[in-house]
XYZ file of C-alpha atoms in Angstrom:
131
model
C 109.038 90.419 41.037
C 107.221 87.170 41.562
C 103.630 87.219 42.651
C 102.023 84.613 44.798
C 98.927 82.756 43.603
C 96.840 84.793 46.059
C 97.927 88.076 44.453
C 97.198 87.103 40.841
C 93.586 88.292 40.800
C 94.119 91.402 42.929
C 94.690 94.905 41.731
C 97.135 97.356 43.266
C 94.378 99.140 45.214
C 93.204 95.869 46.780
C 96.750 95.130 47.976
C 97.001 98.651 49.395
C 93.733 98.240 51.291
C 94.909 94.898 52.664
C 98.221 96.422 53.760
C 96.385 99.373 55.368
C 94.055 97.017 57.226
C 96.972 94.912 58.447
C 98.790 97.996 59.730
C 95.667 99.247 61.544
C 95.191 95.833 63.178
C 98.829 95.809 64.293
C 98.580 99.325 65.749
C 95.355 98.394 67.594
C 97.097 95.334 69.083
C 100.033 97.485 70.223
C 97.656 100.027 71.779
C 95.737 97.266 73.584
C 99.002 95.811 74.931
C 100.028 99.267 76.169
C 96.655 99.719 77.897
C 96.928 96.260 79.496
C 100.409 97.061 80.793
C 99.291 100.474 82.054
C 96.260 99.092 83.893
C 98.329 96.279 85.439
C 100.948 98.791 86.564
C 98.334 101.159 88.005
C 96.419 98.414 89.817
C 99.369 96.700 91.474
C 100.402 99.249 94.143
C 96.901 99.850 95.471
C 93.935 97.601 96.061
C 90.597 98.250 94.451
C 87.618 99.156 96.581
C 86.216 95.651 96.285
C 89.507 94.107 97.429
C 89.642 96.465 100.416
C 86.092 95.614 101.404
C 86.726 91.884 101.079
C 89.864 92.116 103.217
C 88.125 94.117 105.945
C 85.104 91.815 105.967
C 87.261 88.706 106.042
C 89.323 90.043 108.954
C 86.177 90.754 110.949
C 84.345 87.487 110.217
C 87.446 85.378 110.862
C 87.913 86.892 114.315
C 84.264 86.324 115.251
C 84.293 82.721 113.980
C 87.532 81.878 115.779
C 86.148 83.290 119.039
C 82.881 81.381 118.666
C 84.702 78.154 117.743
C 87.029 78.340 120.717
C 84.130 79.134 123.036
C 82.164 76.154 121.728
C 85.147 73.851 122.233
C 85.641 75.135 125.782
C 81.948 74.544 126.489
C 82.232 70.975 125.189
C 85.303 70.264 127.273
C 84.297 71.927 130.516
C 80.519 71.596 130.308
C 79.965 75.330 130.858
C 77.443 75.736 128.062
C 76.638 78.494 126.864
C 78.961 80.798 128.827
C 82.227 79.970 127.096
C 80.616 80.454 123.688
C 79.039 83.760 124.661
C 82.132 85.209 126.300
C 84.541 84.202 123.539
C 82.048 85.246 120.839
C 82.044 88.744 122.340
C 85.836 88.685 122.610
C 86.034 87.625 118.949
C 83.722 90.493 118.034
C 85.967 92.944 119.891
C 89.065 91.465 118.226
C 87.336 91.801 114.841
C 86.612 95.477 115.469
C 90.242 96.070 116.467
C 91.424 94.254 113.318
C 89.179 96.409 111.131
C 90.493 99.582 112.782
C 94.091 98.415 112.303
C 93.592 97.500 108.624
C 91.803 100.759 107.804
C 94.553 102.762 109.523
C 97.191 100.911 107.462
C 95.283 101.560 104.238
C 94.830 105.243 105.068
C 98.527 105.617 105.836
C 99.484 103.852 102.585
C 97.382 106.098 100.359
C 97.715 109.835 101.016
C 94.749 112.170 100.659
C 94.175 113.615 97.171
C 95.317 117.141 96.377
C 92.880 119.793 97.481
C 91.260 117.560 100.104
C 89.944 119.259 103.228
C 92.082 118.139 106.178
C 90.041 120.018 108.772
C 90.819 123.309 110.486
C 94.357 124.593 110.567
C 96.112 125.185 113.907
C 95.923 128.963 113.346
C 92.154 128.736 112.771
C 91.673 126.953 116.089
C 93.819 129.520 117.946
C 91.824 132.404 116.423
C 88.491 130.861 117.406
C 89.641 130.404 121.018
C 90.622 134.093 121.411
């Protein structure tokens, strides 16, 4: 067997340690890749809490800003300052609230309650309390 110039000064135990280290590094890389794939797979179907909050906040602020912008433009065009801005700002606020309710309802429907969660009183419990 031919030995490379790097191996000439090494003993058998040094080569074994190097091989062991290389195998541990390779197994750590495989484990890290598996963890990366697992976390990407777990994160894709559902949004994180921060993403949900950003979406809800963006929906609300966008509706308010659009209402205020349209009201301002109407006031400029018709000279009805400040009534167009005030009325459409309030309408934008109401639209923002409705958007938030719609988004939260969609998110709740998409992710079922965890096992063992309290869903409120059963129908039989309500009937017993009425009698």
